[in-house]
Every structure is written in structure tokens, then in C-alpha cells.
Amino acid sequence: RPISRMLRLSIPDGTEGIAFAPYGDKLRQIRKICSVELFSARRVQSFRTVREEEAGRLLLAVAAAATASDPVNLSNRLSAYAADSSVRAIIGSRFKDRDTFLMILQRGIKLFAGMSLPDLYPSSRLAMLVSRVPGQMKRYREERDAFMDAAVREHQENRAADDDKEGLLDVLLRIQREGQLQFPMSIDNIKSAVGDMFAGGSDTSATTLIWTMAELLKNPRVMRKAQDEVRRALAGQPNVTEDSLGGLNYMRLVIKEVLRLHPPAPLLLPRECMNDCRVLGFDVPKGTMVLVNAWAVSRDPAHWDAAEEFIPERFERGEVDFKGADMEYTPFGAGRRMCPGMSFGLANVELALAGLLYHFDWELPGGAQAKELDMTEKMGVTVRLRRDLLLVPVVRVPLPLD
Ligand code: HEM
């Protein structure tokens, strides 16, 4: 990954976490920690209760709006759900200052995504002098560090006694304590990794959920089919649990189709060319920043029939998947830097979506027609709907009273 001059102000050399770990043995080490410890199937499963509680909270808020026949701002609700589930998995439910943590990290994500004068003119001292970004980066780093220090201290004091209750920060602190690593992990590395997991995990899941609900509203045939499946599979159950998600094959195809048309990180994360090479007749020098336009590739009529249409059935035969082997469809990237949190993210998305489809029917406010729903995109760290998604829920399967 390229690290710009501005980014370096907030991630000094040697303090990288996961997303900016330098290529080579250190990257291999942290990626192994990701697959064996942080995002293993067992670990993702261990946060099941957290997800179920947070999904329950989301559904209760939606049910309250349904009772009052009010529209619910699903963009806000789904963002809160994704942020809360991530923060609880990463930092742990005991963390006192969750809201401040969220605010600081959001500010960091905005700063990282922005283009600054010193990055456009890297050798210019004037650019460095007139730009406000260096000061903002420095302030962000100081604030983040002070805050993370407090979070780490709190964790060291209340060390998780039970392995299954470990949050991801606990896991990293344990690995550090055990001292078995070829390249020891510093507290700064751990703090950066926590930031990466939050930045990588929460907005992406929320964005996927928001686009899914918007596409389902726009495509009533698909909405009906997905709801029929969920309601058939869960018939008689008071609420959705992760045990009940096994047979929801069509819902999974819906999520796949959403990730094709709306990959939350449309340009993936920047890569850096490691050797001089030639691509399609163009010379690409070593060190060039490479952005992969996954959004365009996964809508390219050369690879997809009816490329602009929302047709989940196209994935029915399972020929194309997002696991990094099919280059025409890479919402999680591919190769050695592919998203390590894929199953974690999908678990968040599937549970919330199943609940929204099981308990409620959905309408547009003021009796508007599906074709009136504005699907314009807004470019940001992730690409979201330009306007907040406001929908009116109608209860079909009431939530249990407790
Ligand atoms: C729907 C959910 C998600 C999507 C669409 C997504 C997408 C991506 C993409 C496109 C990349 C860049 C891959 C590349 O350069 O080839 C990435 C990297 C990454 N993601 Fe995810 N992600 C999701 C969920 C998560 C979750 C839940 C976590 C952690 C809690 C996470 C953590 C990371 C990290 C740490 C990286 C950097 C990996 C590296 O540089 O080696 N992601 N993700």
C-alpha cells in the first residue's frame, strides 16, 4: 500500500497496524494473526451474542417507528447498528467511552480519504505551509493516541478471563503479552490495527445494508421472493437468530448482487506497484499508486449480462464468487491484501437483513412509488446513497415483548 506524506504524519514508520503493514515478513505475520486469531470462523462465531443483541436493538427501534406509522431513517439506524456491533467486538462491551471513540475514528477516516495539497505536490514546501491538513493530521493523531492509551489501559486492568469473551483488542494484547512473535508488536501497532478494523468494518457493512434495502424497494419481485424465503424458513419463530440463517440461500444471492452493483469500497484500497511493469501496452513504473475500479469492472457488459440490472439469480449457479478468484467481481479485493474481515462483515449484514425482512413489510413515505426512489450515489470513503434512506415499516411478525 502506498503511504502518502500526510498519512505518514498519523502513522509514523513502524507503527502500522494491518492495512498499512509494510509488504514482506511483517505483513505475513499480521495476516496470519488475522486468519488464525482475529477473523477465524470461531472468533466470528464468538461475537454472535453481540450481533444478536445489536440486531435486536435495531429491530426494536424500527418497530417503534412502525407503531407510530413514522418513516424510519434506515441510513442512520443501520450505521448505528454496524458501528455498535463493530465497536463491541473490537473494544468490548465494557468500554465506557464508545461514543467518543466512534467520533475520533470517523474524523480519522474522513482525513485519510481526503486529497490534500501536500499529497498533490509532495516536493513543495509551500504546499506543506499553506495546507491545513498537516495540522489536522497531527491533532487527530494526538487525540486518537490519548484515547487509545486510555482504552488499552482499561483493558489491561480488566483482562478477559474467559477466552470466548475476548474482544479483538484483548486478543492483540494477549498475543503481545505471550511474546512469541518474530516481529514483536508494539502498543502503537495494536492501536493502529484497532483503527484499521473499525475503519474497515463498520461503514462497509452499513453501506451494504443500506443499498440492499434500497434495491429491494426498487425491485418488488426480489423483495417478495426474499421475504417469502425468510418467513418460510423461520415460520413460528419469535425472532431471528443466527441458527436460523442457514437456509437463506436467496437472501445471500441478494447480498451478492448488491455487492456487485454497489461495492462499498468502489476503488478498493490503494495499492503500490512493486516492480516496473507493462500493462496493456502502458509502462507502469515501480512505486506508482494503483487504484482498481472494482465498481466499473463489476458493471462491465463484457463480463455481465444485463449488467445494470438487479438480478440476484445470476449468482445461482455459483460460478462467480467474491472470494478473490474471479477478477470481474472483487468487492472484498483479491490477493494477499484481500479483506481479512469478509466473514465478519457478512455475518453483520445477514443477521440484520434477515430481521428487517422477517418482521416488516416496507413502503416509501407518502405513498411514493418504487420508481421514484432516488438511487443517486454519493462519493465518500464508501459510496452510499446520496440521500438518507427513509422507509415506512409495517409490522408483519411482531417482535417478542421482552
Ligand atoms: C461488507 C463488508 C466489507 C467489505 C465490502 C470490505 C471490503 C474491503 C476491501 C475492498 C478491502 C481492500 C482489499 C484490497 O486491497 O484488495 C478491505 C481491506 C480490509 N478490510 Fe474489509 N471489508 C468489509 C468488512 C470488513 C470487516 C468487518 C473488517 C474488520 C473488522 C475489515 C477489515 C479490513 C482490513 C483490516 C483490511 C486491510 C487488509 C490489508 O491491507 O491487508 N473489513 N476490505
XYZ file of C-alpha atoms and ligand atoms in Angstrom:
445
model
C 0.000 0.000 0.000
C 1.255 3.494 -0.716
C 1.563 5.751 2.328
C 1.230 9.398 1.409
C 3.163 12.157 3.092
C 0.056 13.193 5.035
C -0.787 9.666 6.102
C 2.730 9.308 7.461
C 2.005 12.131 9.899
C -0.572 9.959 11.571
C 1.097 6.546 11.047
C 4.826 7.034 11.696
C 7.193 4.409 10.308
C 6.988 1.222 12.371
C 3.569 1.938 13.929
C 1.457 0.394 11.129
C -1.411 -1.925 12.002
C -2.928 -4.157 9.307
C -3.986 -2.047 6.337
C -0.632 -0.272 6.029
C 1.673 -3.026 7.287
C 4.741 -2.940 5.013
C 4.931 -5.697 2.442
C 7.072 -8.687 3.411
C 7.535 -10.741 6.579
C 5.739 -8.257 8.830
C 2.696 -8.338 6.580
C 2.785 -12.149 6.545
C 2.855 -12.133 10.345
C -0.087 -9.776 10.832
C -2.125 -11.513 8.098
C -1.569 -14.819 9.898
C -2.789 -13.247 13.133
C -5.854 -12.067 11.172
C -6.698 -15.501 9.800
C -5.852 -17.603 12.871
C -6.866 -15.269 15.694
C -8.858 -12.188 14.760
C -11.200 -13.320 11.986
C -11.263 -17.109 12.264
C -14.686 -18.766 11.966
C -14.567 -19.485 15.702
C -13.837 -15.869 16.569
C -16.582 -14.514 14.314
C -18.945 -17.025 15.943
C -17.900 -15.834 19.415
C -19.449 -12.423 18.696
C -22.771 -13.941 17.829
C -24.477 -12.722 21.008
C -23.191 -9.201 20.413
C -24.656 -9.235 16.895
C -27.968 -10.680 18.064
C -28.301 -8.057 20.800
C -27.450 -5.194 18.471
C -29.785 -6.519 15.750
C -32.499 -6.793 18.423
C -31.942 -3.155 19.313
C -32.163 -2.116 15.659
C -35.418 -4.027 15.166
C -36.972 -2.551 18.315
C -36.266 0.959 17.059
C -37.837 0.075 13.705
C -40.858 -1.478 15.452
C -41.380 1.728 17.446
C -41.483 3.714 14.192
C -43.903 1.159 12.730
C -46.288 1.557 15.663
C -46.331 5.300 15.126
C -46.556 4.806 11.304
C -43.482 7.040 11.059
C -40.783 6.708 8.432
C -37.552 5.405 9.851
C -34.177 6.781 8.781
C -32.645 3.443 7.859
C -29.344 5.031 6.869
C -28.855 6.282 10.434
C -30.202 3.171 12.103
C -28.083 0.788 10.059
C -24.960 2.893 10.570
C -25.517 2.822 14.332
C -26.076 -0.950 14.227
C -22.862 -1.585 12.260
C -20.792 0.798 14.387
C -22.084 -0.605 17.674
C -21.581 -4.240 16.666
C -18.038 -3.476 15.465
C -17.064 -1.455 18.494
C -18.392 -4.100 20.858
C -16.481 -6.840 19.046
C -13.276 -4.828 18.839
C -13.177 -2.890 22.093
C -15.602 -4.968 24.170
C -18.951 -4.153 25.700
C -17.351 -2.877 28.869
C -15.836 0.084 27.088
C -17.066 3.264 28.743
C -16.321 5.901 26.096
C -17.631 4.229 22.982
C -19.188 7.378 21.530
C -16.017 9.425 21.763
C -14.079 6.552 20.224
C -16.503 6.469 17.296
C -16.291 10.205 16.783
C -12.498 10.291 16.709
C -12.264 7.377 14.313
C -14.855 8.849 11.957
C -12.840 12.043 11.821
C -9.724 9.992 11.002
C -11.474 8.140 8.186
C -12.509 11.470 6.632
C -8.969 12.822 6.878
C -7.442 9.674 5.351
C -9.828 9.711 2.422
C -9.359 13.387 1.552
C -6.961 14.670 -1.098
C -4.568 17.322 0.221
C -2.276 19.876 -1.362
C 0.927 18.340 0.073
C -0.057 14.956 -1.403
C -0.649 16.512 -4.812
C 2.679 18.399 -4.666
C 4.819 16.152 -2.498
C 8.060 18.043 -3.011
C 6.590 21.504 -2.398
C 7.374 23.140 0.924
C 4.844 25.849 0.140
C 2.064 23.262 -0.157
C 3.011 21.983 3.280
C 2.965 25.518 4.700
C -0.384 26.659 3.325
C -2.336 23.439 3.811
C -4.409 22.917 6.956
C -4.219 19.135 6.619
C -0.815 18.590 8.311
C -2.087 20.323 11.472
C -5.338 18.375 11.363
C -3.463 15.090 10.950
C -1.225 15.884 13.886
C -4.134 16.846 16.114
C -6.024 13.722 15.066
C -3.042 11.559 15.946
C -2.589 13.142 19.385
C -6.254 12.806 20.215
C -6.506 9.242 18.911
C -3.379 8.210 20.792
C -4.517 9.687 24.097
C -7.833 7.974 23.710
C -6.466 4.597 22.642
C -3.992 4.699 25.530
C -6.904 5.016 27.937
C -8.761 2.173 26.176
C -5.732 -0.117 26.291
C -5.113 0.681 29.956
C -8.717 -0.123 30.795
C -8.360 -3.460 29.002
C -5.122 -4.336 30.680
C -6.817 -3.742 34.028
C -9.956 -5.791 33.244
C -8.255 -8.560 31.333
C -10.805 -11.018 29.907
C -10.712 -14.185 31.986
C -12.744 -16.225 29.534
C -11.235 -16.825 26.092
C -14.625 -16.756 24.388
C -15.333 -13.291 25.778
C -12.163 -11.787 24.349
C -12.682 -8.713 22.192
C -10.286 -8.211 19.297
C -8.242 -5.705 21.293
C -7.920 -8.304 24.084
C -6.693 -10.811 21.501
C -3.960 -8.470 20.283
C -2.891 -7.602 23.838
C -2.713 -11.300 24.709
C -0.560 -12.064 21.660
C 1.722 -9.206 22.630
C 1.990 -10.481 26.215
C 2.782 -14.002 25.081
C 5.835 -12.577 23.321
C 6.160 -15.373 20.734
C 6.229 -13.182 17.640
C 9.168 -12.948 15.255
C 8.494 -9.209 14.985
C 7.217 -8.004 18.373
C 4.041 -5.967 18.206
C 4.211 -2.571 19.906
C 1.286 -0.829 21.557
C 1.367 1.590 18.622
C 0.932 -1.298 16.162
C -2.010 -2.541 18.208
C -3.625 0.877 18.297
C -3.296 1.188 14.516
C -4.743 -2.297 14.000
C -7.766 -1.392 16.124
C -8.298 1.719 13.994
C -7.998 -0.346 10.787
C -10.533 -2.897 11.952
C -13.009 -0.258 12.861
C -12.456 1.787 9.704
C -12.564 -1.342 7.519
C -15.520 -2.972 9.152
C -18.247 -0.637 10.136
C -19.016 1.723 7.260
C -18.720 -1.114 4.731
C -21.337 -3.275 6.479
C -23.714 -0.331 6.931
C -23.335 0.697 3.284
C -24.080 -2.846 2.103
C -27.233 -2.970 4.220
C -28.482 0.427 3.055
C -28.026 -0.435 -0.645
C -29.683 -3.798 -0.091
C -32.826 -2.228 1.336
C -32.881 0.392 -1.439
C -32.505 -2.238 -4.199
C -35.203 -4.417 -2.614
C -37.621 -1.475 -2.529
C -36.812 -0.747 -6.143
C -37.306 -4.395 -7.132
C -40.565 -5.636 -5.530
C -40.282 -9.080 -7.181
C -36.949 -9.694 -5.455
C -38.235 -8.255 -2.162
C -41.205 -10.664 -2.195
C -39.043 -13.647 -3.028
C -36.513 -12.825 -0.286
C -39.264 -12.200 2.283
C -41.073 -15.423 1.353
C -37.856 -17.345 1.876
C -37.106 -15.794 5.270
C -40.692 -16.154 6.503
C -40.921 -19.759 5.335
C -37.604 -20.691 6.923
C -38.424 -19.010 10.235
C -42.162 -19.729 10.384
C -43.366 -19.703 14.007
C -40.099 -18.322 15.429
C -40.462 -15.185 17.574
C -37.256 -13.656 16.264
C -34.243 -14.169 14.043
C -31.172 -15.852 15.495
C -28.004 -16.846 13.695
C -29.059 -20.507 13.895
C -31.982 -19.729 11.648
C -29.946 -18.217 8.802
C -28.619 -21.490 7.338
C -31.252 -21.997 4.632
C -31.468 -18.396 3.409
C -29.839 -19.025 0.056
C -31.778 -16.467 -1.928
C -31.044 -13.743 0.631
C -27.330 -14.496 0.166
C -27.708 -14.124 -3.614
C -29.367 -10.753 -2.993
C -26.366 -9.618 -0.920
C -24.011 -10.808 -3.664
C -25.877 -8.840 -6.288
C -25.802 -5.741 -4.070
C -22.028 -6.096 -3.670
C -21.707 -6.366 -7.469
C -23.642 -3.184 -8.238
C -22.572 -1.296 -5.119
C -19.174 -2.440 -3.851
C -18.860 -0.320 -0.665
C -15.204 0.478 -1.419
C -15.510 1.028 -5.189
C -11.782 1.623 -5.716
C -10.792 -0.976 -3.088
C -7.799 0.374 -1.130
C -4.832 1.915 -2.948
C -2.009 -0.415 -3.958
C 1.538 0.389 -4.967
C 3.239 -1.142 -7.976
C 6.260 -3.065 -6.656
C 8.173 -3.505 -9.913
C 8.378 -1.736 -13.239
C 5.859 -3.442 -15.471
C 3.814 -3.070 -18.638
C 0.024 -3.301 -18.609
C -2.000 -3.194 -21.845
C 0.951 -1.518 -23.544
C 1.432 1.143 -20.817
C 4.655 1.314 -18.851
C 3.921 1.429 -15.123
C 6.994 2.410 -13.087
C 7.715 0.889 -9.708
C 6.146 2.949 -6.919
C 3.085 4.044 -8.935
C -0.137 4.192 -6.945
C -2.672 1.793 -8.433
C -6.412 2.179 -7.930
C -8.587 -0.697 -9.108
C -12.029 0.426 -10.211
C -13.939 -2.615 -8.950
C -17.208 -0.704 -9.366
C -16.688 -0.342 -13.121
C -15.427 -3.903 -13.616
C -18.410 -5.433 -11.866
C -20.787 -3.484 -14.156
C -18.872 -4.127 -17.343
C -21.130 -5.604 -20.061
C -18.090 -7.507 -21.328
C -18.367 -9.686 -18.216
C -22.006 -9.443 -17.169
C -25.318 -9.961 -18.985
C -27.817 -7.149 -18.320
C -25.020 -5.587 -16.299
C -27.021 -2.642 -14.927
C -29.983 -4.739 -13.790
C -30.521 -6.120 -10.315
C -30.844 -9.887 -10.835
C -29.680 -11.974 -7.828
C -30.430 -15.189 -9.769
C -27.319 -14.546 -11.896
C -25.279 -15.999 -8.994
C -27.491 -19.088 -8.644
C -25.106 -21.483 -10.322
C -22.271 -20.385 -8.076
C -19.828 -19.860 -10.936
C -18.686 -16.443 -9.755
C -17.886 -15.628 -6.150
C -16.322 -12.797 -4.155
C -13.585 -14.890 -2.605
C -10.840 -13.347 -4.703
C -10.564 -15.863 -7.551
C -12.888 -14.107 -10.028
C -11.369 -10.828 -11.126
C -14.624 -9.493 -12.597
C -16.140 -9.466 -9.100
C -13.926 -8.253 -6.248
C -15.950 -6.316 -3.642
C -13.514 -7.586 -0.968
C -10.427 -7.167 -3.156
C -8.175 -10.079 -4.045
C -4.708 -11.444 -3.388
C -2.527 -11.013 -0.356
C -4.199 -7.826 0.795
C -7.738 -9.017 0.291
C -10.185 -8.077 3.067
C -9.469 -10.324 6.059
C -12.796 -9.416 7.720
C -15.103 -10.743 4.998
C -16.971 -13.325 7.061
C -17.172 -10.914 9.956
C -18.788 -8.281 7.721
C -21.164 -10.758 6.081
C -22.306 -12.047 9.481
C -23.298 -8.484 10.446
C -25.128 -7.917 7.180
C -27.006 -11.234 7.035
C -28.406 -11.123 10.562
C -29.745 -7.570 10.353
C -31.164 -8.077 6.878
C -32.966 -11.293 7.832
C -34.574 -9.437 10.777
C -35.701 -6.496 8.635
C -37.255 -8.846 6.072
C -38.825 -11.231 8.582
C -40.586 -8.752 10.853
C -41.556 -5.948 8.482
C -43.000 -5.049 5.111
C -41.605 -1.844 3.686
C -43.089 1.165 1.928
C -41.859 4.513 0.705
C -43.065 7.559 2.673
C -46.141 9.421 1.412
C -47.231 6.522 -0.795
C -44.386 7.192 -3.278
C -43.782 4.583 -5.982
C -40.663 2.403 -6.097
C -39.511 4.042 -9.319
C -39.381 7.399 -7.524
C -36.679 6.192 -5.112
C -33.554 8.259 -5.790
C -30.608 5.870 -6.256
C -28.003 8.602 -6.859
C -24.640 7.781 -5.312
C -22.561 9.985 -3.070
C -18.804 9.581 -3.214
C -17.068 9.330 0.138
C -14.899 6.858 1.995
C -17.529 4.410 0.908
C -20.102 5.086 -1.790
C -23.549 5.481 -0.284
C -26.946 6.672 -1.383
C -26.831 10.446 -1.770
C -29.915 10.922 0.401
C -30.714 9.121 3.625
C -32.975 6.132 3.047
C -36.331 6.858 4.708
C -38.812 3.983 4.698
C -42.062 3.206 6.450
C -42.039 -0.196 8.185
C -45.255 -2.216 8.590
C -45.129 -4.980 11.191
C -45.779 -8.477 9.801
C -44.292 -10.639 12.571
C -44.393 -8.748 15.900
C -41.218 -8.694 17.949
C -41.360 -10.552 21.277
C -42.340 -8.168 24.085
C -39.328 -8.622 26.373
C -19.214 -5.830 3.666
C -18.153 -5.684 4.401
C -16.745 -5.391 3.899
C -16.299 -5.035 2.642
C -17.118 -4.865 1.368
C -14.858 -4.862 2.736
C -14.036 -4.503 1.672
C -12.646 -4.402 1.759
C -11.785 -4.094 0.639
C -12.258 -3.825 -0.789
C -10.504 -4.078 1.090
C -9.233 -3.792 0.271
C -8.767 -5.092 -0.356
C -7.667 -4.960 -1.373
O -6.859 -4.020 -1.333
O -7.593 -5.863 -2.234
C -10.550 -4.373 2.512
C -9.439 -4.447 3.336
C -9.508 -4.604 4.689
N -10.649 -4.871 5.438
Fe -12.524 -5.121 4.717
N -14.468 -5.096 4.029
C -15.580 -5.433 4.773
C -15.625 -5.771 6.107
C -14.525 -5.750 6.962
C -14.571 -6.036 8.391
C -15.830 -6.422 9.156
C -13.303 -5.856 8.875
C -12.769 -5.978 10.279
C -13.463 -5.938 11.388
C -12.457 -5.473 7.751
C -11.109 -5.196 7.839
C -10.282 -4.944 6.765
C -8.842 -4.716 6.887
C -8.026 -4.708 8.192
C -8.352 -4.510 5.580
C -6.897 -4.234 5.174
C -6.223 -5.549 4.758
C -4.785 -5.393 4.296
O -4.404 -4.328 3.866
O -4.019 -6.388 4.345
N -13.233 -5.425 6.616
N -11.863 -4.576 2.891
